[in-house]
Amino acid sequence: MRHFLHFLFATGVALSASVVPARANFADAQAAFELGDYQTAYAEFLKLAQTGDSNAETALGVLYDNGDGVPKDQRVAVMWYRKAAEKGNPQAQLNLGIHCEQGQGVEQEDAVALGWYSKAAEQGYAAAEVALGNMYHRGRGVAQDKKQANAWFKRAADQGNASAQQNLANALYFGDGAEINYAEAFKLYQQAAAQGYGDSQYNLGVMYEKGQGVPKDAAQAYFWWLLASAREVPDAARNRDRIEKSLTPAQRTEAQTAARQWKPALAQANRSNLETRPGGAVSRGQKNEPDVTGTAFRISPTHYVTNFHVVHGCQRLRVSGTQSAERQASDERNDLALLSVPASSGATAIIRIGRIHLGERVTAVGFPLLGIPSSTLSVTSGEVGSLSDVQGDTRFVQITAPVQLASSGAVFDASGNVLGLVEDKPNAAGLPQATGDIPKNANFAITSNALQGFLDANGVDFDTAGLGVATPSAQVAASAKDVVALVECWQ
């Protein structure tokens, strides 16, 4: 479980009445954290924690939990959480409860966890209300009471907490501790889905297809499954592809346009104080060298695009050597991933639209995976050799630009637009692993058409252009270097 600092200071967490910390230090520490300068963040938080400030103590617990700027040590994290929790800091109480429930850095005790969750929930801390509701729902540390669980979920849901909205909607949909009420479940799923909650987006698709709590609407089901599939919700992609066949071209276009324009609402209450990632806590500070490197390109001031195979399984990501990144969405089938970063400056890539032509010139720019055989930027040129892979899949084009096995990178057309992304060769070609490397000059790229659909599904604005006036390959490469960046992954 990973703990985040991003919203720690924006939520107005109460401070100890006896201590008034220097707020500028909080701002400096938070800014350093966001930039990945964890040692500076640690130093600033430690200064404030030594004065007894509960927010700083909580922040130190988060740093030790994640191994950010310090060796990962859950026992030390628990120590700092306990100091702040005993002062009444609700985020510290919540995080301490999580450690007690999971037995991380402290003895596993459900009853003790329940007590800390209760203290934070009694202060109206929405994330703790959700945690407490989960304990009642599962009967951990207390007798199982699904009605009481739903009561806590409702308190958090009323504050706008998406997890609580999803849980309460499930109770109303399945009749789990509540009477079945599709109309109310639909409203709650809508509220959570609007914040980007993938499971709720999936469930809206189900309800639109079945006409539960809302009139049947296949196009709306497709729209929500389009969004949910981009967030890797199980079965969303299968349902998306299935229902797409029943839509008219106009309906598909309208839904895809709506998906492109869709933006998640700002997270409400204090849900983001305790967001988690699959795979457990991040282990940082134990080694400097990344496990994997690859290529991304800037598509907006706050987004980069890369290959799924580059960032799959990564617990920590960094772009351009200094900028921390989060994987926002991914599409394993098309080997695409979307990274979110704090606002950055610089040129953004232009996505190629229109027909790709056999024989047109392309330039591949990127970094190979770590150790294959170097991590320096590589630029190669070639042509579009085929408009599909060897199995006839038109999501891919074959390119003659030399590409390293298992590499990554962006493929630019002669005008400097992104025509596609270099694809891991065995997967792209669909050849059995036993055949070994793909024959010489048979390299593949996922096309810009697939990329546009992925970005549309995630509501990312991007610039497009058709094939224009050809420019020298050296000029294309020079422009490409302004948008291409090294991705580093710690697993």
PDB file of C-alpha atoms in Angstrom, residues 58-275:
ATOM      1  CA  THR A  58       2.621  12.267   9.422  1.00  0.00           C
ATOM      2  CA  ALA A  59       4.636  13.314   6.396  1.00  0.00           C
ATOM      3  CA  LEU A  60       7.744  11.642   7.789  1.00  0.00           C
ATOM      4  CA  GLY A  61       5.717   8.478   8.299  1.00  0.00           C
ATOM      5  CA  VAL A  62       4.724   8.597   4.632  1.00  0.00           C
ATOM      6  CA  LEU A  63       8.351   9.050   3.541  1.00  0.00           C
ATOM      7  CA  TYR A  64       9.485   6.049   5.579  1.00  0.00           C
ATOM      8  CA  ASP A  65       6.487   4.027   4.366  1.00  0.00           C
ATOM      9  CA  ASN A  66       7.483   4.574   0.749  1.00  0.00           C
ATOM     10  CA  GLY A  67      11.250   4.752   1.163  1.00  0.00           C
ATOM     11  CA  ASP A  68      11.303   8.279  -0.269  1.00  0.00           C
ATOM     12  CA  GLY A  69      14.682   9.861   0.557  1.00  0.00           C
ATOM     13  CA  VAL A  70      15.166   7.464   3.458  1.00  0.00           C
ATOM     14  CA  PRO A  71      15.492   3.688   3.755  1.00  0.00           C
ATOM     15  CA  LYS A  72      12.076   2.052   3.638  1.00  0.00           C
ATOM     16  CA  ASP A  73      11.206   1.204   7.227  1.00  0.00           C
ATOM     17  CA  GLN A  74       7.626   0.541   8.250  1.00  0.00           C
ATOM     18  CA  ARG A  75       8.487   0.380  11.937  1.00  0.00           C
ATOM     19  CA  VAL A  76       9.840   3.916  11.806  1.00  0.00           C
ATOM     20  CA  ALA A  77       6.815   4.955   9.753  1.00  0.00           C
ATOM     21  CA  VAL A  78       4.549   3.562  12.470  1.00  0.00           C
ATOM     22  CA  MET A  79       6.494   5.467  15.114  1.00  0.00           C
ATOM     23  CA  TRP A  80       5.890   8.788  13.328  1.00  0.00           C
ATOM     24  CA  TYR A  81       2.253   7.967  12.621  1.00  0.00           C
ATOM     25  CA  ARG A  82       1.710   7.135  16.277  1.00  0.00           C
ATOM     26  CA  LYS A  83       3.196  10.426  17.425  1.00  0.00           C
ATOM     27  CA  ALA A  84       0.835  12.351  15.141  1.00  0.00           C
ATOM     28  CA  ALA A  85      -2.153  10.065  15.788  1.00  0.00           C
ATOM     29  CA  GLU A  86      -1.915  10.607  19.518  1.00  0.00           C
ATOM     30  CA  LYS A  87      -2.145  14.347  18.834  1.00  0.00           C
ATOM     31  CA  GLY A  88      -5.390  13.715  16.950  1.00  0.00           C
ATOM     32  CA  ASN A  89      -4.135  13.946  13.369  1.00  0.00           C
ATOM     33  CA  PRO A  90      -6.773  12.020  11.364  1.00  0.00           C
ATOM     34  CA  GLN A  91      -4.532  11.066   8.452  1.00  0.00           C
ATOM     35  CA  ALA A  92      -1.977   9.639  10.865  1.00  0.00           C
ATOM     36  CA  GLN A  93      -4.750   7.770  12.681  1.00  0.00           C
ATOM     37  CA  LEU A  94      -5.928   6.327   9.393  1.00  0.00           C
ATOM     38  CA  ASN A  95      -2.434   5.280   8.268  1.00  0.00           C
ATOM     39  CA  LEU A  96      -1.661   3.793  11.672  1.00  0.00           C
ATOM     40  CA  GLY A  97      -4.906   1.836  11.482  1.00  0.00           C
ATOM     41  CA  ILE A  98      -3.910   0.450   8.096  1.00  0.00           C
ATOM     42  CA  HIS A  99      -0.587  -0.761   9.483  1.00  0.00           C
ATOM     43  CA  CYS A 100      -2.344  -2.415  12.434  1.00  0.00           C
ATOM     44  CA  GLU A 101      -4.872  -4.070  10.124  1.00  0.00           C
ATOM     45  CA  GLN A 102      -2.172  -5.386   7.793  1.00  0.00           C
ATOM     46  CA  GLY A 103       0.470  -6.126  10.417  1.00  0.00           C
ATOM     47  CA  GLN A 104       3.108  -3.991   8.724  1.00  0.00           C
ATOM     48  CA  GLY A 105       5.700  -2.541  11.100  1.00  0.00           C
ATOM     49  CA  VAL A 106       3.488  -3.427  14.042  1.00  0.00           C
ATOM     50  CA  GLU A 107       1.624  -6.462  15.383  1.00  0.00           C
ATOM     51  CA  GLN A 108      -1.494  -7.292  13.357  1.00  0.00           C
ATOM     52  CA  GLU A 109      -4.562  -6.426  15.427  1.00  0.00           C
ATOM     53  CA  ASP A 110      -7.941  -5.796  13.811  1.00  0.00           C
ATOM     54  CA  ALA A 111      -9.440  -4.379  17.001  1.00  0.00           C
ATOM     55  CA  VAL A 112      -6.654  -1.815  17.355  1.00  0.00           C
ATOM     56  CA  ALA A 113      -7.014  -0.893  13.684  1.00  0.00           C
ATOM     57  CA  LEU A 114     -10.745  -0.439  14.211  1.00  0.00           C
ATOM     58  CA  GLY A 115     -10.044   1.914  17.092  1.00  0.00           C
ATOM     59  CA  TRP A 116      -7.780   4.176  15.055  1.00  0.00           C
ATOM     60  CA  TYR A 117     -10.186   4.185  12.127  1.00  0.00           C
ATOM     61  CA  SER A 118     -12.966   5.148  14.515  1.00  0.00           C
ATOM     62  CA  LYS A 119     -11.003   8.082  15.943  1.00  0.00           C
ATOM     63  CA  ALA A 120     -10.353   9.492  12.478  1.00  0.00           C
ATOM     64  CA  ALA A 121     -13.879   8.756  11.247  1.00  0.00           C
ATOM     65  CA  GLU A 122     -15.386  10.544  14.236  1.00  0.00           C
ATOM     66  CA  GLN A 123     -13.594  13.673  13.010  1.00  0.00           C
ATOM     67  CA  GLY A 124     -15.448  13.352   9.696  1.00  0.00           C
ATOM     68  CA  TYR A 125     -12.361  12.114   7.840  1.00  0.00           C
ATOM     69  CA  ALA A 126     -13.923  10.493   4.779  1.00  0.00           C
ATOM     70  CA  ALA A 127     -11.134   8.033   3.938  1.00  0.00           C
ATOM     71  CA  ALA A 128     -11.297   6.715   7.517  1.00  0.00           C
ATOM     72  CA  GLU A 129     -15.079   6.417   7.284  1.00  0.00           C
ATOM     73  CA  VAL A 130     -14.561   4.170   4.273  1.00  0.00           C
ATOM     74  CA  ALA A 131     -11.960   2.079   6.120  1.00  0.00           C
ATOM     75  CA  LEU A 132     -14.264   1.741   9.115  1.00  0.00           C
ATOM     76  CA  GLY A 133     -17.155   0.769   6.857  1.00  0.00           C
ATOM     77  CA  ASN A 134     -14.992  -1.938   5.308  1.00  0.00           C
ATOM     78  CA  MET A 135     -14.235  -3.363   8.762  1.00  0.00           C
ATOM     79  CA  TYR A 136     -17.950  -3.580   9.577  1.00  0.00           C
ATOM     80  CA  HIS A 137     -18.692  -5.037   6.155  1.00  0.00           C
ATOM     81  CA  ARG A 138     -16.129  -7.830   6.560  1.00  0.00           C
ATOM     82  CA  GLY A 139     -16.583  -8.309  10.288  1.00  0.00           C
ATOM     83  CA  ARG A 140     -12.972  -7.595  11.155  1.00  0.00           C
ATOM     84  CA  GLY A 141     -12.334  -6.372  14.709  1.00  0.00           C
ATOM     85  CA  VAL A 142     -16.092  -6.097  15.202  1.00  0.00           C
ATOM     86  CA  ALA A 143     -19.203  -8.169  14.574  1.00  0.00           C
ATOM     87  CA  GLN A 144     -20.192  -8.084  10.922  1.00  0.00           C
ATOM     88  CA  ASP A 145     -22.872  -5.438  10.378  1.00  0.00           C
ATOM     89  CA  LYS A 146     -23.474  -4.489   6.751  1.00  0.00           C
ATOM     90  CA  LYS A 147     -26.094  -1.905   7.618  1.00  0.00           C
ATOM     91  CA  GLN A 148     -23.580  -0.146   9.874  1.00  0.00           C
ATOM     92  CA  ALA A 149     -20.992  -0.449   7.111  1.00  0.00           C
ATOM     93  CA  ASN A 150     -23.355   1.235   4.676  1.00  0.00           C
ATOM     94  CA  ALA A 151     -24.018   4.000   7.183  1.00  0.00           C
ATOM     95  CA  TRP A 152     -20.297   4.813   7.268  1.00  0.00           C
ATOM     96  CA  PHE A 153     -20.077   4.557   3.484  1.00  0.00           C
ATOM     97  CA  LYS A 154     -22.941   7.040   3.200  1.00  0.00           C
ATOM     98  CA  ARG A 155     -21.203   9.550   5.452  1.00  0.00           C
ATOM     99  CA  ALA A 156     -18.134   9.439   3.262  1.00  0.00           C
ATOM    100  CA  ALA A 157     -20.155   9.338   0.040  1.00  0.00           C
ATOM    101  CA  ASP A 158     -21.982  12.510   1.075  1.00  0.00           C
ATOM    102  CA  GLN A 159     -18.582  14.204   1.244  1.00  0.00           C
ATOM    103  CA  GLY A 160     -17.846  13.146  -2.336  1.00  0.00           C
ATOM    104  CA  ASN A 161     -15.540  10.206  -1.584  1.00  0.00           C
ATOM    105  CA  ALA A 162     -15.530   8.034  -4.729  1.00  0.00           C
ATOM    106  CA  SER A 163     -14.626   4.786  -2.935  1.00  0.00           C
ATOM    107  CA  ALA A 164     -17.577   5.246  -0.602  1.00  0.00           C
ATOM    108  CA  GLN A 165     -19.887   6.079  -3.489  1.00  0.00           C
ATOM    109  CA  GLN A 166     -18.819   2.876  -5.249  1.00  0.00           C
ATOM    110  CA  ASN A 167     -19.255   0.745  -2.111  1.00  0.00           C
ATOM    111  CA  LEU A 168     -22.667   2.172  -1.281  1.00  0.00           C
ATOM    112  CA  ALA A 169     -23.799   1.798  -4.881  1.00  0.00           C
ATOM    113  CA  ASN A 170     -22.761  -1.867  -4.778  1.00  0.00           C
ATOM    114  CA  ALA A 171     -24.845  -2.366  -1.648  1.00  0.00           C
ATOM    115  CA  LEU A 172     -27.891  -0.844  -3.350  1.00  0.00           C
ATOM    116  CA  TYR A 173     -27.321  -2.752  -6.591  1.00  0.00           C
ATOM    117  CA  PHE A 174     -26.836  -6.195  -5.033  1.00  0.00           C
ATOM    118  CA  GLY A 175     -29.043  -5.716  -1.944  1.00  0.00           C
ATOM    119  CA  ASP A 176     -26.048  -6.139   0.353  1.00  0.00           C
ATOM    120  CA  GLY A 177     -27.228  -4.749   3.695  1.00  0.00           C
ATOM    121  CA  ALA A 178     -29.755  -2.556   1.905  1.00  0.00           C
ATOM    122  CA  GLU A 179     -32.806  -2.894  -0.294  1.00  0.00           C
ATOM    123  CA  ILE A 180     -32.073  -3.104  -4.012  1.00  0.00           C
ATOM    124  CA  ASN A 181     -32.481   0.327  -5.585  1.00  0.00           C
ATOM    125  CA  TYR A 182     -31.094   0.566  -9.099  1.00  0.00           C
ATOM    126  CA  ALA A 183     -31.935   4.234  -9.498  1.00  0.00           C
ATOM    127  CA  GLU A 184     -29.949   5.273  -6.416  1.00  0.00           C
ATOM    128  CA  ALA A 185     -27.126   2.888  -7.274  1.00  0.00           C
ATOM    129  CA  PHE A 186     -26.937   4.448 -10.734  1.00  0.00           C
ATOM    130  CA  LYS A 187     -26.651   7.960  -9.246  1.00  0.00           C
ATOM    131  CA  LEU A 188     -23.833   6.908  -6.940  1.00  0.00           C
ATOM    132  CA  TYR A 189     -21.960   5.116  -9.718  1.00  0.00           C
ATOM    133  CA  GLN A 190     -22.291   8.299 -11.766  1.00  0.00           C
ATOM    134  CA  GLN A 191     -20.749  10.391  -8.991  1.00  0.00           C
ATOM    135  CA  ALA A 192     -17.782   8.037  -8.567  1.00  0.00           C
ATOM    136  CA  ALA A 193     -17.329   7.567 -12.309  1.00  0.00           C
ATOM    137  CA  ALA A 194     -17.193  11.327 -12.762  1.00  0.00           C
ATOM    138  CA  GLN A 195     -14.079  11.317 -10.568  1.00  0.00           C
ATOM    139  CA  GLY A 196     -12.439   8.692 -12.778  1.00  0.00           C
ATOM    140  CA  TYR A 197     -13.298   5.645 -10.646  1.00  0.00           C
ATOM    141  CA  GLY A 198     -12.868   2.803 -13.139  1.00  0.00           C
ATOM    142  CA  ASP A 199     -15.092   0.198 -11.461  1.00  0.00           C
ATOM    143  CA  SER A 200     -17.982   2.646 -11.367  1.00  0.00           C
ATOM    144  CA  GLN A 201     -17.433   3.482 -15.034  1.00  0.00           C
ATOM    145  CA  TYR A 202     -17.649  -0.227 -15.804  1.00  0.00           C
ATOM    146  CA  ASN A 203     -20.824  -0.623 -13.754  1.00  0.00           C
ATOM    147  CA  LEU A 204     -22.481   2.275 -15.556  1.00  0.00           C
ATOM    148  CA  GLY A 205     -21.840   0.409 -18.789  1.00  0.00           C
ATOM    149  CA  VAL A 206     -23.612  -2.648 -17.373  1.00  0.00           C
ATOM    150  CA  MET A 207     -26.589  -0.619 -16.210  1.00  0.00           C
ATOM    151  CA  TYR A 208     -26.928   1.202 -19.532  1.00  0.00           C
ATOM    152  CA  GLU A 209     -26.802  -2.068 -21.460  1.00  0.00           C
ATOM    153  CA  LYS A 210     -29.361  -3.772 -19.213  1.00  0.00           C
ATOM    154  CA  GLY A 211     -31.562  -0.740 -18.618  1.00  0.00           C
ATOM    155  CA  GLN A 212     -31.218  -0.908 -14.827  1.00  0.00           C
ATOM    156  CA  GLY A 213     -32.083   2.399 -13.176  1.00  0.00           C
ATOM    157  CA  VAL A 214     -31.791   4.113 -16.558  1.00  0.00           C
ATOM    158  CA  PRO A 215     -33.192   3.524 -20.079  1.00  0.00           C
ATOM    159  CA  LYS A 216     -31.178   1.110 -22.219  1.00  0.00           C
ATOM    160  CA  ASP A 217     -28.535   2.900 -24.260  1.00  0.00           C
ATOM    161  CA  ALA A 218     -25.858   0.867 -26.058  1.00  0.00           C
ATOM    162  CA  ALA A 219     -23.920   3.962 -27.075  1.00  0.00           C
ATOM    163  CA  GLN A 220     -23.672   5.123 -23.459  1.00  0.00           C
ATOM    164  CA  ALA A 221     -22.599   1.632 -22.382  1.00  0.00           C
ATOM    165  CA  TYR A 222     -19.879   1.758 -25.042  1.00  0.00           C
ATOM    166  CA  PHE A 223     -18.769   5.199 -23.851  1.00  0.00           C
ATOM    167  CA  TRP A 224     -18.347   4.088 -20.226  1.00  0.00           C
ATOM    168  CA  TRP A 225     -16.674   0.812 -21.147  1.00  0.00           C
ATOM    169  CA  LEU A 226     -14.328   2.785 -23.382  1.00  0.00           C
ATOM    170  CA  LEU A 227     -13.218   4.777 -20.347  1.00  0.00           C
ATOM    171  CA  ALA A 228     -13.137   1.765 -18.024  1.00  0.00           C
ATOM    172  CA  SER A 229     -11.050  -0.319 -20.433  1.00  0.00           C
ATOM    173  CA  ALA A 230      -8.413   2.398 -20.518  1.00  0.00           C
ATOM    174  CA  ARG A 231      -8.143   1.941 -16.746  1.00  0.00           C
ATOM    175  CA  GLU A 232      -7.633  -1.826 -17.096  1.00  0.00           C
ATOM    176  CA  VAL A 233     -10.921  -2.746 -15.421  1.00  0.00           C
ATOM    177  CA  PRO A 234     -11.407  -6.495 -15.982  1.00  0.00           C
ATOM    178  CA  ASP A 235     -13.853  -7.364 -18.799  1.00  0.00           C
ATOM    179  CA  ALA A 236     -14.282  -3.725 -19.827  1.00  0.00           C
ATOM    180  CA  ALA A 237     -12.323  -4.125 -23.064  1.00  0.00           C
ATOM    181  CA  ARG A 238     -14.200  -7.311 -23.952  1.00  0.00           C
ATOM    182  CA  ASN A 239     -17.573  -5.651 -23.375  1.00  0.00           C
ATOM    183  CA  ARG A 240     -16.426  -2.531 -25.257  1.00  0.00           C
ATOM    184  CA  ASP A 241     -15.458  -4.564 -28.303  1.00  0.00           C
ATOM    185  CA  ARG A 242     -18.607  -6.653 -28.144  1.00  0.00           C
ATOM    186  CA  ILE A 243     -21.078  -3.785 -27.989  1.00  0.00           C
ATOM    187  CA  GLU A 244     -19.161  -1.700 -30.511  1.00  0.00           C
ATOM    188  CA  LYS A 245     -20.361  -4.095 -33.213  1.00  0.00           C
ATOM    189  CA  SER A 246     -23.981  -3.098 -32.546  1.00  0.00           C
ATOM    190  CA  LEU A 247     -23.368   0.649 -33.003  1.00  0.00           C
ATOM    191  CA  THR A 248     -23.604   2.693 -36.151  1.00  0.00           C
ATOM    192  CA  PRO A 249     -20.498   4.555 -37.341  1.00  0.00           C
ATOM    193  CA  ALA A 250     -22.126   7.802 -36.200  1.00  0.00           C
ATOM    194  CA  GLN A 251     -22.747   6.408 -32.698  1.00  0.00           C
ATOM    195  CA  ARG A 252     -19.157   5.180 -32.423  1.00  0.00           C
ATOM    196  CA  THR A 253     -17.811   8.540 -33.543  1.00  0.00           C
ATOM    197  CA  GLU A 254     -20.044  10.424 -31.124  1.00  0.00           C
ATOM    198  CA  ALA A 255     -19.057   8.220 -28.193  1.00  0.00           C
ATOM    199  CA  GLN A 256     -15.355   8.480 -29.021  1.00  0.00           C
ATOM    200  CA  THR A 257     -15.613  12.248 -29.315  1.00  0.00           C
ATOM    201  CA  ALA A 258     -17.377  12.417 -25.962  1.00  0.00           C
ATOM    202  CA  ALA A 259     -14.639  10.242 -24.441  1.00  0.00           C
ATOM    203  CA  ARG A 260     -11.979  12.556 -25.804  1.00  0.00           C
ATOM    204  CA  GLN A 261     -13.684  15.603 -24.291  1.00  0.00           C
ATOM    205  CA  TRP A 262     -14.389  13.886 -20.975  1.00  0.00           C
ATOM    206  CA  LYS A 263     -12.414  15.105 -17.978  1.00  0.00           C
ATOM    207  CA  PRO A 264     -12.473  13.591 -14.496  1.00  0.00           C
ATOM    208  CA  ALA A 265     -13.899  15.817 -11.810  1.00  0.00           C
ATOM    209  CA  LEU A 266     -11.594  16.932  -9.020  1.00  0.00           C
ATOM    210  CA  ALA A 267     -11.379  14.409  -6.211  1.00  0.00           C
ATOM    211  CA  GLN A 268     -13.420  15.531  -3.245  1.00  0.00           C
ATOM    212  CA  ALA A 269     -13.201  15.149   0.539  1.00  0.00           C
ATOM    213  CA  ASN A 270      -9.893  13.575   1.557  1.00  0.00           C
ATOM    214  CA  ARG A 271      -9.950  10.459  -0.609  1.00  0.00           C
ATOM    215  CA  SER A 272      -6.567  11.266  -2.122  1.00  0.00           C
ATOM    216  CA  ASN A 273      -4.841  11.263   1.252  1.00  0.00           C
ATOM    217  CA  LEU A 274      -4.818   7.494   1.073  1.00  0.00           C
ATOM    218  CA  GLU A 275      -4.838   6.459  -2.554  1.00  0.00           C
TER     219      GLU A 275
END
